[in-house]
């Protein structure tokens, strides 16, 4: 799959398949909705699923026939609320047979919510794949059907299967010279059949103004943020990743504005801008939690930090390092929750995922600017490893600094303090940096000038990370390829990460 070779997908199907006539789609009760048929394919932004648990998953779409044109309300005109039928089945072919649907129903896409739909489908089996689709009525009896999405529920608590997932960070479309970057990491990822889920760990898009951005200026209004999400989701490979894998999303700063600190926003203007950006984030991602609140002068928040358990081998915690910033990096409730998780998790691999590095040399814009919470977290890491060295296996996953690095978390911000975890800093999808890192006593590997994603594998006996990267982000026909994986053995001490030597044929 290559971005240069993919046509824009349009999924229009006339109502001749008999699906509506079967009469098995559940409908909402109450008075008829004030709406008229959608005029134009509403599924240009595709579908997505996310926040998968063992028994449920959120499925998502956003209706936008013209996703880059806010003057037409993104092609929805004067519509106010649109019924959207949905269905979920065990196989793709079963979507055409109403008697085999596992779940179905009707949601409403409201104008005030950007015509987005979030359906939390419950009652599912753990550790299995499902397929889903949406449809809405068009003019003159036609029906628009969405692409068919594929999703997966989390492994059950006793399931010993290997968990395999991808981490994506820092995906910028717009080059400084006015040209575009290309998502070759997504080209590669969209073709995978062995990935269970994807983690977006910050900077899903960039808010600044450049010639290739739509609009080409820095964004600030709600329509601006909706348009920017639309531009990024029109990339075929990114849309395909969303269609094929459930995702867990955690923003960093650029989904809002550069270096924002949610705990100490400067004035009403920044609060309003933050609220608009937060609403757009919720509208455009398959998040379980509800609407963040009205667009007023009081700062909203959306609970995004969460634990993600996949069977016996993976316990993953996503930290929110932006909404609570101010005197504390994480806020009191998140800090307490994180520390409790670190003390009690029993999975083979304890993975702390955070948008900014904990690595002591990872800059002063994140954990290293908040030594109090950093010291508390690293203290628990050290204590647990000392108490249960054979069964507590911590790793840290991060991004932000635009270079893939295999390194370590030290107990203190001190080059001589002990290692308490191995940290894998993700390579950016496209975002550029002039930083150059060289291996030393704590950096085991660095991927300077390389772009793509990180593949993580949690097995009963070991942890592997493979950087899937390339250096052709300016070339629409470029590629990304997998590098040699890094290994950690279960029960090994921090600092023992290694990369096996390639065996020559």
Short mmCIF file of C-alpha atoms in Angstrom, two decimals:
data_model
loop_
_atom_site.label_atom_id
_atom_site.label_comp_id
_atom_site.label_asym_id
_atom_site.label_seq_id
_atom_site.Cartn_x
_atom_site.Cartn_y
_atom_site.Cartn_z
CA UNK A 1 0.00 0.00 0.00
CA UNK A 2 1.41 3.39 -0.99
CA UNK A 3 -0.14 6.83 -0.61
CA UNK A 4 0.77 7.82 -4.16
CA UNK A 5 -1.11 4.84 -5.61
CA UNK A 6 -4.40 5.06 -3.72
CA UNK A 7 -7.52 6.74 -5.06
CA UNK A 8 -9.91 8.53 -2.74
CA UNK A 9 -12.49 6.02 -1.65
CA UNK A 10 -16.14 6.78 -2.12
CA UNK A 11 -18.61 4.23 -0.81
CA UNK A 12 -22.06 4.87 -2.30
CA UNK A 13 -24.52 1.99 -2.53
CA UNK A 14 -28.11 2.24 -3.76
CA UNK A 15 -30.83 0.77 -1.58
CA UNK A 16 -31.26 -2.30 -3.74
CA UNK A 17 -29.60 -4.79 -1.42
CA UNK A 18 -32.74 -5.35 0.64
CA UNK A 19 -30.93 -4.58 3.90
CA UNK A 20 -33.45 -1.98 5.02
CA UNK A 21 -36.44 -4.06 4.02
CA UNK A 22 -35.41 -6.77 6.46
CA UNK A 23 -36.67 -4.52 9.25
CA UNK A 24 -34.18 -5.68 11.89
CA UNK A 25 -32.35 -2.41 12.49
CA UNK A 26 -33.20 -1.11 15.95
CA UNK A 27 -34.45 2.48 15.92
CA UNK A 28 -34.52 5.17 18.55
CA UNK A 29 -37.85 5.87 20.22
CA UNK A 30 -39.56 9.25 20.40
CA UNK A 31 -40.61 11.88 17.85
CA UNK A 32 -39.30 11.95 14.31
CA UNK A 33 -36.01 13.75 13.80
CA UNK A 34 -35.87 17.12 12.03
CA UNK A 35 -33.65 16.35 9.08
CA UNK A 36 -33.54 15.76 5.37
CA UNK A 37 -31.52 13.18 3.43
CA UNK A 38 -27.77 13.72 3.19
CA UNK A 39 -26.84 14.94 -0.30
CA UNK A 40 -23.37 13.54 -1.06
CA UNK A 41 -21.23 10.73 0.33
CA UNK A 42 -20.96 11.47 4.07
CA UNK A 43 -18.24 8.89 4.81
CA UNK A 44 -15.22 10.67 3.28
CA UNK A 45 -13.41 10.46 6.64
CA UNK A 46 -13.97 6.73 6.92
CA UNK A 47 -14.63 4.80 10.12
CA UNK A 48 -12.67 3.96 13.23
CA UNK A 49 -12.87 1.92 16.42
CA UNK A 50 -11.18 2.37 19.74
CA UNK A 51 -10.91 2.05 23.50
CA UNK A 52 -11.33 -1.71 23.17
CA UNK A 53 -12.04 -3.65 26.37
CA UNK A 54 -12.61 -7.37 26.78
CA UNK A 55 -16.37 -7.04 26.21
CA UNK A 56 -16.88 -3.81 24.30
CA UNK A 57 -15.45 -1.37 21.79
CA UNK A 58 -16.35 2.11 20.52
CA UNK A 59 -17.12 2.41 16.81
CA UNK A 60 -16.97 5.87 15.21
CA UNK A 61 -17.66 7.88 12.11
CA UNK A 62 -18.13 11.57 11.31
CA UNK A 63 -20.42 12.66 8.49
CA UNK A 64 -18.65 15.18 6.23
CA UNK A 65 -19.33 15.12 2.47
CA UNK A 66 -17.01 18.15 2.11
CA UNK A 67 -14.53 17.76 4.99
CA UNK A 68 -12.40 20.78 4.05
CA UNK A 69 -15.23 23.29 3.57
CA UNK A 70 -16.64 24.76 6.79
CA UNK A 71 -18.69 27.26 4.76
CA UNK A 72 -21.08 24.41 3.83
CA UNK A 73 -20.90 22.96 7.33
CA UNK A 74 -18.60 20.36 5.78
CA UNK A 75 -21.22 19.45 3.19
CA UNK A 76 -24.06 18.91 5.68
CA UNK A 77 -25.83 22.17 4.81
CA UNK A 78 -28.85 22.97 6.97
CA UNK A 79 -29.14 19.52 8.55
CA UNK A 80 -29.32 19.46 12.33
CA UNK A 81 -29.44 15.77 13.28
CA UNK A 82 -29.05 12.72 11.09
CA UNK A 83 -29.98 9.11 11.96
CA UNK A 84 -27.07 6.76 11.38
CA UNK A 85 -27.72 3.03 11.33
CA UNK A 86 -24.94 0.70 12.41
CA UNK A 87 -24.32 -3.02 12.66
CA UNK A 88 -21.58 -5.33 13.91
CA UNK A 89 -20.89 -8.97 13.02
CA UNK A 90 -18.27 -11.67 13.43
CA UNK A 91 -17.32 -11.73 9.75
CA UNK A 92 -17.45 -9.24 6.92
CA UNK A 93 -19.88 -11.38 4.95
CA UNK A 94 -22.28 -11.52 7.91
CA UNK A 95 -22.85 -7.77 7.64
CA UNK A 96 -25.06 -8.56 4.67
CA UNK A 97 -27.19 -11.01 6.67
CA UNK A 98 -29.29 -9.29 9.38
CA UNK A 99 -29.94 -12.59 11.18
CA UNK A 100 -26.20 -12.88 11.85
CA UNK A 101 -25.61 -9.42 13.26
CA UNK A 102 -24.18 -9.51 16.77
CA UNK A 103 -25.40 -5.98 17.48
CA UNK A 104 -27.17 -3.23 15.56
CA UNK A 105 -28.96 0.02 16.17
CA UNK A 106 -29.38 3.64 15.27
CA UNK A 107 -27.38 6.59 16.57
CA UNK A 108 -27.90 10.28 15.84
CA UNK A 109 -25.21 12.52 14.37
CA UNK A 110 -25.83 16.02 15.75
CA UNK A 111 -24.62 19.22 14.10
CA UNK A 112 -23.38 20.56 17.45
CA UNK A 113 -21.08 17.54 17.70
CA UNK A 114 -19.65 17.93 14.21
CA UNK A 115 -22.01 15.18 12.98
CA UNK A 116 -19.84 12.62 14.75
CA UNK A 117 -21.11 9.27 15.99
CA UNK A 118 -19.70 7.29 18.92
CA UNK A 119 -21.32 3.91 19.58
CA UNK A 120 -20.10 1.89 22.58
CA UNK A 121 -20.94 -1.66 21.51
CA UNK A 122 -21.12 -3.95 24.56
CA UNK A 123 -21.72 -7.65 25.19
CA UNK A 124 -18.87 -8.85 22.95
CA UNK A 125 -16.56 -11.82 23.38
CA UNK A 126 -13.00 -11.21 24.59
CA UNK A 127 -10.03 -11.52 22.27
CA UNK A 128 -11.79 -11.77 18.94
CA UNK A 129 -12.18 -9.82 15.73
CA UNK A 130 -15.40 -8.12 14.64
CA UNK A 131 -16.57 -6.17 11.58
CA UNK A 132 -18.90 -3.17 11.48
CA UNK A 133 -20.40 -0.56 9.16
CA UNK A 134 -22.67 2.49 9.15
CA UNK A 135 -25.29 3.76 6.73
CA UNK A 136 -27.40 6.88 6.24
CA UNK A 137 -30.20 7.77 3.87
CA UNK A 138 -29.43 9.76 0.75
CA UNK A 139 -31.79 11.49 -1.68
CA UNK A 140 -34.46 9.70 -3.70
CA UNK A 141 -34.32 6.45 -1.76
CA UNK A 142 -30.57 5.94 -1.99
CA UNK A 143 -28.46 4.73 0.93
CA UNK A 144 -24.88 5.66 1.64
CA UNK A 145 -22.84 2.89 3.24
CA UNK A 146 -19.55 3.42 5.01
CA UNK A 147 -16.37 1.44 4.49
CA UNK A 148 -16.44 -1.80 6.46
CA UNK A 149 -14.40 -1.44 9.63
CA UNK A 150 -12.50 -4.18 11.40
CA UNK A 151 -11.90 -4.20 15.15
CA UNK A 152 -10.74 -6.44 17.99
CA UNK A 153 -11.65 -6.82 21.65
CA UNK A 154 -8.95 -7.07 24.32
CA UNK A 155 -7.68 -10.48 25.45
CA UNK A 156 -9.33 -11.92 28.57
CA UNK A 157 -7.54 -11.75 31.91
CA UNK A 158 -6.20 -15.33 31.70
CA UNK A 159 -5.33 -15.25 28.00
CA UNK A 160 -1.60 -15.94 27.53
CA UNK A 161 -1.44 -14.93 23.87
CA UNK A 162 1.24 -12.55 22.67
CA UNK A 163 0.00 -8.95 22.41
CA UNK A 164 1.33 -7.03 19.41
CA UNK A 165 0.67 -3.33 18.87
CA UNK A 166 1.98 -0.23 17.12
CA UNK A 167 2.79 3.19 18.56
CA UNK A 168 2.41 6.32 16.40
CA UNK A 169 3.50 9.87 17.27
CA UNK A 170 4.27 13.21 15.66
CA UNK A 171 2.60 13.02 12.25
CA UNK A 172 2.95 16.35 10.45
CA UNK A 173 1.73 16.86 6.89
CA UNK A 174 3.14 20.33 6.17
CA UNK A 175 6.80 20.99 5.36
CA UNK A 176 8.33 24.36 6.13
CA UNK A 177 8.99 24.96 2.41
CA UNK A 178 5.28 24.61 1.55
CA UNK A 179 5.46 20.99 0.41
CA UNK A 180 3.98 17.90 2.01
CA UNK A 181 5.29 15.02 4.08
CA UNK A 182 4.06 11.48 3.38
CA UNK A 183 3.04 8.89 5.94
CA UNK A 184 5.06 5.87 4.81
CA UNK A 185 4.86 4.38 8.28
CA UNK A 186 1.08 4.26 7.86
CA UNK A 187 1.53 2.76 4.38
CA UNK A 188 3.40 -0.11 6.04
CA UNK A 189 1.13 -0.40 9.07
CA UNK A 190 -2.08 -0.45 7.01
CA UNK A 191 -0.90 -3.63 5.31
CA UNK A 192 -0.30 -5.57 8.55
CA UNK A 193 -2.45 -8.54 9.53
CA UNK A 194 -0.75 -9.29 12.85
CA UNK A 195 -1.30 -6.03 14.77
CA UNK A 196 -3.87 -6.16 17.58
CA UNK A 197 -4.23 -2.41 18.14
CA UNK A 198 -2.59 0.98 17.62
CA UNK A 199 -1.69 3.63 20.19
CA UNK A 200 -1.63 7.27 19.04
CA UNK A 201 0.62 8.87 21.64
CA UNK A 202 0.48 12.55 20.78
CA UNK A 203 0.68 15.15 18.01
CA UNK A 204 -1.87 13.47 15.75
CA UNK A 205 -1.77 16.71 13.75
CA UNK A 206 -0.09 20.11 14.02
CA UNK A 207 -1.96 23.34 14.59
CA UNK A 208 0.55 25.75 13.07
CA UNK A 209 0.15 27.50 9.76
CA UNK A 210 2.08 26.38 6.68
CA UNK A 211 1.36 26.38 2.96
CA UNK A 212 0.35 22.71 2.82
CA UNK A 213 -2.01 22.96 5.76
CA UNK A 214 -5.76 23.57 5.44
CA UNK A 215 -6.29 26.33 6.33
CA UNK A 216 -2.70 27.53 5.70
CA UNK A 217 -2.66 29.62 8.91
CA UNK A 218 -2.51 28.69 12.57
CA UNK A 219 -5.88 27.35 13.64
CA UNK A 220 -8.00 28.57 16.55
CA UNK A 221 -11.75 28.21 15.87
CA UNK A 222 -13.79 25.04 16.22
CA UNK A 223 -14.29 24.89 12.46
CA UNK A 224 -10.52 25.31 12.02
CA UNK A 225 -9.82 22.28 14.19
CA UNK A 226 -12.53 20.25 12.46
CA UNK A 227 -11.02 21.14 9.09
CA UNK A 228 -7.49 20.19 10.17
CA UNK A 229 -8.68 16.79 11.39
CA UNK A 230 -10.46 16.39 8.06
CA UNK A 231 -7.29 17.15 6.12
CA UNK A 232 -5.24 14.57 8.01
CA UNK A 233 -7.94 11.91 7.87
CA UNK A 234 -8.16 12.32 4.09
CA UNK A 235 -4.75 10.65 3.90
CA UNK A 236 -5.61 7.21 2.58
CA UNK A 237 -3.11 5.26 4.63
CA UNK A 238 -4.08 6.93 7.92
CA UNK A 239 -7.75 6.36 7.22
CA UNK A 240 -6.97 2.72 6.41
CA UNK A 241 -5.12 2.25 9.70
CA UNK A 242 -8.21 3.50 11.52
CA UNK A 243 -10.44 1.19 9.49
CA UNK A 244 -8.37 -1.91 10.25
CA UNK A 245 -7.31 -1.58 13.90
CA UNK A 246 -8.83 -0.41 17.18
CA UNK A 247 -6.93 2.58 18.53
CA UNK A 248 -6.23 4.21 21.87
CA UNK A 249 -5.64 7.94 21.58
CA UNK A 250 -3.72 10.28 23.87
CA UNK A 251 -3.03 13.86 22.71
CA UNK A 252 0.10 15.88 23.38
CA UNK A 253 0.24 19.64 22.78
CA UNK A 254 -0.18 20.21 19.03
CA UNK A 255 -3.74 18.90 18.98
CA UNK A 256 -4.35 22.09 20.98
CA UNK A 257 -1.50 24.62 20.58
CA UNK A 258 2.25 24.52 21.02
CA UNK A 259 3.46 23.85 24.57
CA UNK A 260 0.04 24.42 26.11
CA UNK A 261 -0.37 23.60 29.77
CA UNK A 262 -3.94 22.72 30.62
CA UNK A 263 -3.52 23.44 34.31
CA UNK A 264 -2.50 27.06 33.89
CA UNK A 265 -4.01 28.40 30.68
CA UNK A 266 -3.34 32.10 30.25
CA UNK A 267 -6.65 33.94 30.19
CA UNK A 268 -10.13 33.46 28.78
CA UNK A 269 -8.91 33.45 25.16
CA UNK A 270 -6.69 30.41 25.73
CA UNK A 271 -9.43 28.66 27.70
CA UNK A 272 -11.88 29.10 24.84
CA UNK A 273 -9.33 27.88 22.31
CA UNK A 274 -8.51 24.88 24.47
CA UNK A 275 -12.20 23.99 24.80
CA UNK A 276 -12.69 24.14 21.03
CA UNK A 277 -9.66 21.92 20.45
CA UNK A 278 -10.80 19.44 23.11
CA UNK A 279 -14.27 19.20 21.56
CA UNK A 280 -12.73 18.64 18.10
CA UNK A 281 -10.53 15.90 19.55
CA UNK A 282 -13.57 14.17 21.02
CA UNK A 283 -15.57 14.58 17.78
CA UNK A 284 -12.84 13.06 15.63
CA UNK A 285 -11.65 10.11 17.73
CA UNK A 286 -13.32 6.84 18.86
CA UNK A 287 -13.24 7.81 22.55
CA UNK A 288 -15.51 6.21 25.14
CA UNK A 289 -15.91 9.13 27.50
CA UNK A 290 -18.73 11.55 26.82
CA UNK A 291 -18.86 15.09 25.51
CA UNK A 292 -16.29 17.35 27.26
CA UNK A 293 -18.82 20.13 27.96
CA UNK A 294 -20.10 23.48 26.64
CA UNK A 295 -17.81 25.86 24.78
CA UNK A 296 -17.75 28.51 27.51
CA UNK A 297 -15.19 30.49 29.48
CA UNK A 298 -14.58 27.73 32.04
CA UNK A 299 -11.96 25.14 31.15
CA UNK A 300 -13.39 21.75 30.22
CA UNK A 301 -11.62 18.45 30.68
CA UNK A 302 -11.96 14.98 29.26
CA UNK A 303 -10.72 12.03 31.32
CA UNK A 304 -8.20 10.38 29.03
CA UNK A 305 -5.65 8.66 31.29
CA UNK A 306 -6.49 4.98 31.45
CA UNK A 307 -5.27 1.43 31.90
CA UNK A 308 -5.35 -1.02 28.99
CA UNK A 309 -5.02 -4.71 29.87
CA UNK A 310 -4.52 -7.32 27.15
CA UNK A 311 -4.40 -10.78 28.70
CA UNK A 312 -1.67 -11.93 31.04
CA UNK A 313 1.25 -10.42 29.16
CA UNK A 314 0.43 -6.72 28.80
CA UNK A 315 -0.77 -4.03 31.16
CA UNK A 316 -0.49 -0.63 29.49
CA UNK A 317 -1.14 2.73 31.13
CA UNK A 318 -1.68 5.90 29.09
CA UNK A 319 -0.71 9.07 30.95
CA UNK A 320 -2.13 12.52 30.18
CA UNK A 321 0.73 15.01 30.60
CA UNK A 322 -1.12 18.06 29.22
CA UNK A 323 -4.57 18.63 30.70
CA UNK A 324 -3.40 18.81 34.31
CA UNK A 325 -0.16 20.71 33.89
CA UNK A 326 0.57 23.60 36.20
CA UNK A 327 1.97 22.87 39.65
CA UNK A 328 1.67 19.14 38.84
CA UNK A 329 2.35 17.23 35.67
CA UNK A 330 -0.44 14.70 36.10
CA UNK A 331 -2.77 16.13 38.73
CA UNK A 332 -3.44 14.42 42.04
CA UNK A 333 -6.07 11.91 40.89
CA UNK A 334 -4.04 10.67 37.91
CA UNK A 335 -0.84 10.49 39.99
CA UNK A 336 -2.56 8.37 42.65
CA UNK A 337 -4.11 6.12 40.00
CA UNK A 338 -0.78 5.63 38.22
CA UNK A 339 1.10 4.80 41.43
CA UNK A 340 -1.58 2.34 42.51
CA UNK A 341 -1.37 0.66 39.11
CA UNK A 342 2.42 0.37 39.32
CA UNK A 343 2.18 -1.19 42.78
CA UNK A 344 -0.51 -3.73 41.94
CA UNK A 345 -0.22 -4.77 38.28
CA UNK A 346 0.58 -8.45 37.80
CA UNK A 347 0.98 -8.67 34.02
CA UNK A 348 4.19 -10.04 32.58
CA UNK A 349 4.96 -6.61 31.13
CA UNK A 350 4.11 -3.30 32.78
CA UNK A 351 4.19 -0.63 30.06
CA UNK A 352 3.87 3.04 30.94
CA UNK A 353 3.01 5.05 27.82
CA UNK A 354 3.52 8.80 28.01
CA UNK A 355 3.66 11.44 25.25
CA UNK A 356 6.91 13.02 26.57
CA UNK A 357 10.02 11.10 27.70
CA UNK A 358 10.81 10.25 31.31
CA UNK A 359 14.44 9.77 30.21
CA UNK A 360 16.39 12.33 32.21
CA UNK A 361 17.98 13.81 29.06
CA UNK A 362 14.66 14.08 27.23
CA UNK A 363 14.34 17.85 27.60
CA UNK A 364 12.69 20.12 30.12
CA UNK A 365 9.19 20.24 28.64
CA UNK A 366 7.76 17.19 30.37
CA UNK A 367 8.64 14.86 33.21
CA UNK A 368 12.01 16.49 33.89
CA UNK A 369 10.36 19.81 34.67
CA UNK A 370 8.27 18.12 37.39
CA UNK A 371 10.77 16.30 39.57
CA UNK A 372 8.27 15.65 42.38
CA UNK A 373 6.01 13.32 40.41
CA UNK A 374 8.97 11.89 38.49
CA UNK A 375 10.68 10.95 41.76
CA UNK A 376 7.52 9.30 43.08
CA UNK A 377 7.05 7.21 39.94
CA UNK A 378 10.70 6.14 39.67
CA UNK A 379 10.74 5.28 43.38
CA UNK A 380 7.86 2.82 42.90
CA UNK A 381 9.55 1.36 39.82
CA UNK A 382 12.72 0.78 41.85
CA UNK A 383 10.85 -0.66 44.87
CA UNK A 384 8.76 -3.10 42.85
CA UNK A 385 11.69 -4.38 40.86
CA UNK A 386 13.67 -4.94 44.03
CA UNK A 387 10.77 -6.74 45.72
CA UNK A 388 9.70 -8.95 42.79
CA UNK A 389 12.61 -9.00 40.30
CA UNK A 390 11.47 -12.11 38.45
CA UNK A 391 7.90 -10.96 37.74
CA UNK A 392 7.89 -7.16 37.57
CA UNK A 393 9.05 -6.08 34.11
CA UNK A 394 8.62 -2.34 33.48
CA UNK A 395 9.06 -0.52 30.18
CA UNK A 396 8.31 3.07 29.19
CA UNK A 397 6.98 4.10 25.75
CA UNK A 398 7.18 7.76 24.74
CA UNK A 399 7.67 10.17 21.83
CA UNK A 400 7.71 13.94 21.27
CA UNK A 401 11.43 14.58 20.63
CA UNK A 402 11.34 13.50 16.95
CA UNK A 403 13.91 10.72 17.15
CA UNK A 404 13.63 7.01 17.83
CA UNK A 405 15.83 6.18 20.83
CA UNK A 406 16.37 3.04 22.92
CA UNK A 407 17.41 4.29 26.34
CA UNK A 408 16.66 4.03 30.07
CA UNK A 409 14.83 5.73 32.90
CA UNK A 410 17.13 6.53 35.82
CA UNK A 411 15.96 6.82 39.41
CA UNK A 412 16.88 10.50 39.54
CA UNK A 413 17.77 13.14 36.98
CA UNK A 414 21.37 12.18 37.46
CA UNK A 415 23.68 10.40 35.06
CA UNK A 416 24.99 8.13 37.82
CA UNK A 417 21.69 7.05 39.42
CA UNK A 418 20.45 3.48 38.78
CA UNK A 419 18.27 2.35 35.91
CA UNK A 420 14.67 1.56 36.89
CA UNK A 421 13.16 0.84 33.44
CA UNK A 422 14.02 0.64 29.76
CA UNK A 423 12.48 3.43 27.69
CA UNK A 424 11.64 3.18 23.99
CA UNK A 425 11.18 6.65 22.50
CA UNK A 426 9.19 6.44 19.29
CA UNK A 427 10.42 7.61 15.93
CA UNK A 428 8.17 10.39 14.56
CA UNK A 429 5.86 9.58 11.69
CA UNK A 430 7.19 12.62 9.77
CA UNK A 431 8.12 15.47 12.13
CA UNK A 432 11.66 16.67 11.54
CA UNK A 433 14.43 17.42 14.02
CA UNK A 434 18.05 18.53 13.85
CA UNK A 435 18.86 16.60 17.04
CA UNK A 436 21.47 13.90 16.71
CA UNK A 437 21.86 11.19 19.36
CA UNK A 438 24.73 8.73 19.64
CA UNK A 439 24.92 5.48 21.63
CA UNK A 440 26.55 5.75 25.04
CA UNK A 441 26.22 4.04 28.42
CA UNK A 442 22.46 4.64 28.55
CA UNK A 443 21.45 5.17 24.89
CA UNK A 444 21.62 1.76 23.25
CA UNK A 445 20.31 2.83 19.85
CA UNK A 446 19.23 5.96 17.98
CA UNK A 447 17.40 6.39 14.67
CA UNK A 448 18.45 9.87 13.66
CA UNK A 449 16.64 11.20 10.58
CA UNK A 450 14.35 8.14 10.40
CA UNK A 451 10.54 8.24 10.40
CA UNK A 452 7.75 5.72 10.90
CA UNK A 453 6.30 3.83 13.84
CA UNK A 454 7.24 1.48 16.66
CA UNK A 455 6.03 -2.11 16.92
CA UNK A 456 5.81 -3.58 20.43
CA UNK A 457 5.47 -7.30 21.22
CA UNK A 458 4.60 -8.53 24.73
CA UNK A 459 5.34 -12.24 25.07
CA UNK A 460 5.40 -14.55 28.11
CA UNK A 461 9.19 -14.72 28.06
CA UNK A 462 10.22 -11.43 26.52
CA UNK A 463 9.48 -7.97 25.17
CA UNK A 464 10.45 -6.87 21.66
CA UNK A 465 10.43 -3.49 19.96
CA UNK A 466 11.00 -3.01 16.26
CA UNK A 467 11.35 0.42 14.68
CA UNK A 468 9.65 0.46 11.25
CA UNK A 469 11.23 3.51 9.65
CA UNK A 470 12.51 5.17 6.48
CA UNK A 471 14.04 8.47 5.43
CA UNK A 472 11.94 9.36 2.37
CA UNK A 473 9.15 11.46 3.88
CA UNK A 474 9.42 14.01 1.03
CA UNK A 475 8.87 11.33 -1.61
CA UNK A 476 5.27 10.15 -2.24
CA UNK A 477 6.71 6.82 -3.41
CA UNK A 478 9.00 6.33 -0.39
CA UNK A 479 8.93 3.35 1.96
CA UNK A 480 9.47 2.32 5.56
CA UNK A 481 10.98 -1.01 6.61
CA UNK A 482 11.45 -2.88 9.87
CA UNK A 483 14.79 -2.64 11.62
CA UNK A 484 16.26 -5.38 13.82
CA UNK A 485 14.14 -5.79 16.95
CA UNK A 486 15.32 -4.89 20.43
CA UNK A 487 14.84 -7.53 23.14
CA UNK A 488 14.22 -7.58 26.87
CA UNK A 489 14.04 -10.91 28.68
CA UNK A 490 11.35 -11.35 31.32
CA UNK A 491 12.91 -11.14 34.77
CA UNK A 492 16.03 -9.36 33.54
CA UNK A 493 17.42 -6.29 35.27
CA UNK A 494 16.86 -2.80 33.79
CA UNK A 495 19.74 -1.98 31.50
CA UNK A 496 19.91 -5.39 29.83
CA UNK A 497 18.11 -4.53 26.59
CA UNK A 498 19.92 -6.01 23.60
CA UNK A 499 19.71 -6.30 19.84
CA UNK A 500 20.63 -9.71 18.40
CA UNK A 501 23.20 -9.73 15.65
CA UNK A 502 21.66 -10.35 12.23
CA UNK A 503 22.47 -13.84 11.02
CA UNK A 504 23.87 -13.92 7.51
CA UNK A 505 22.45 -16.52 5.15
#
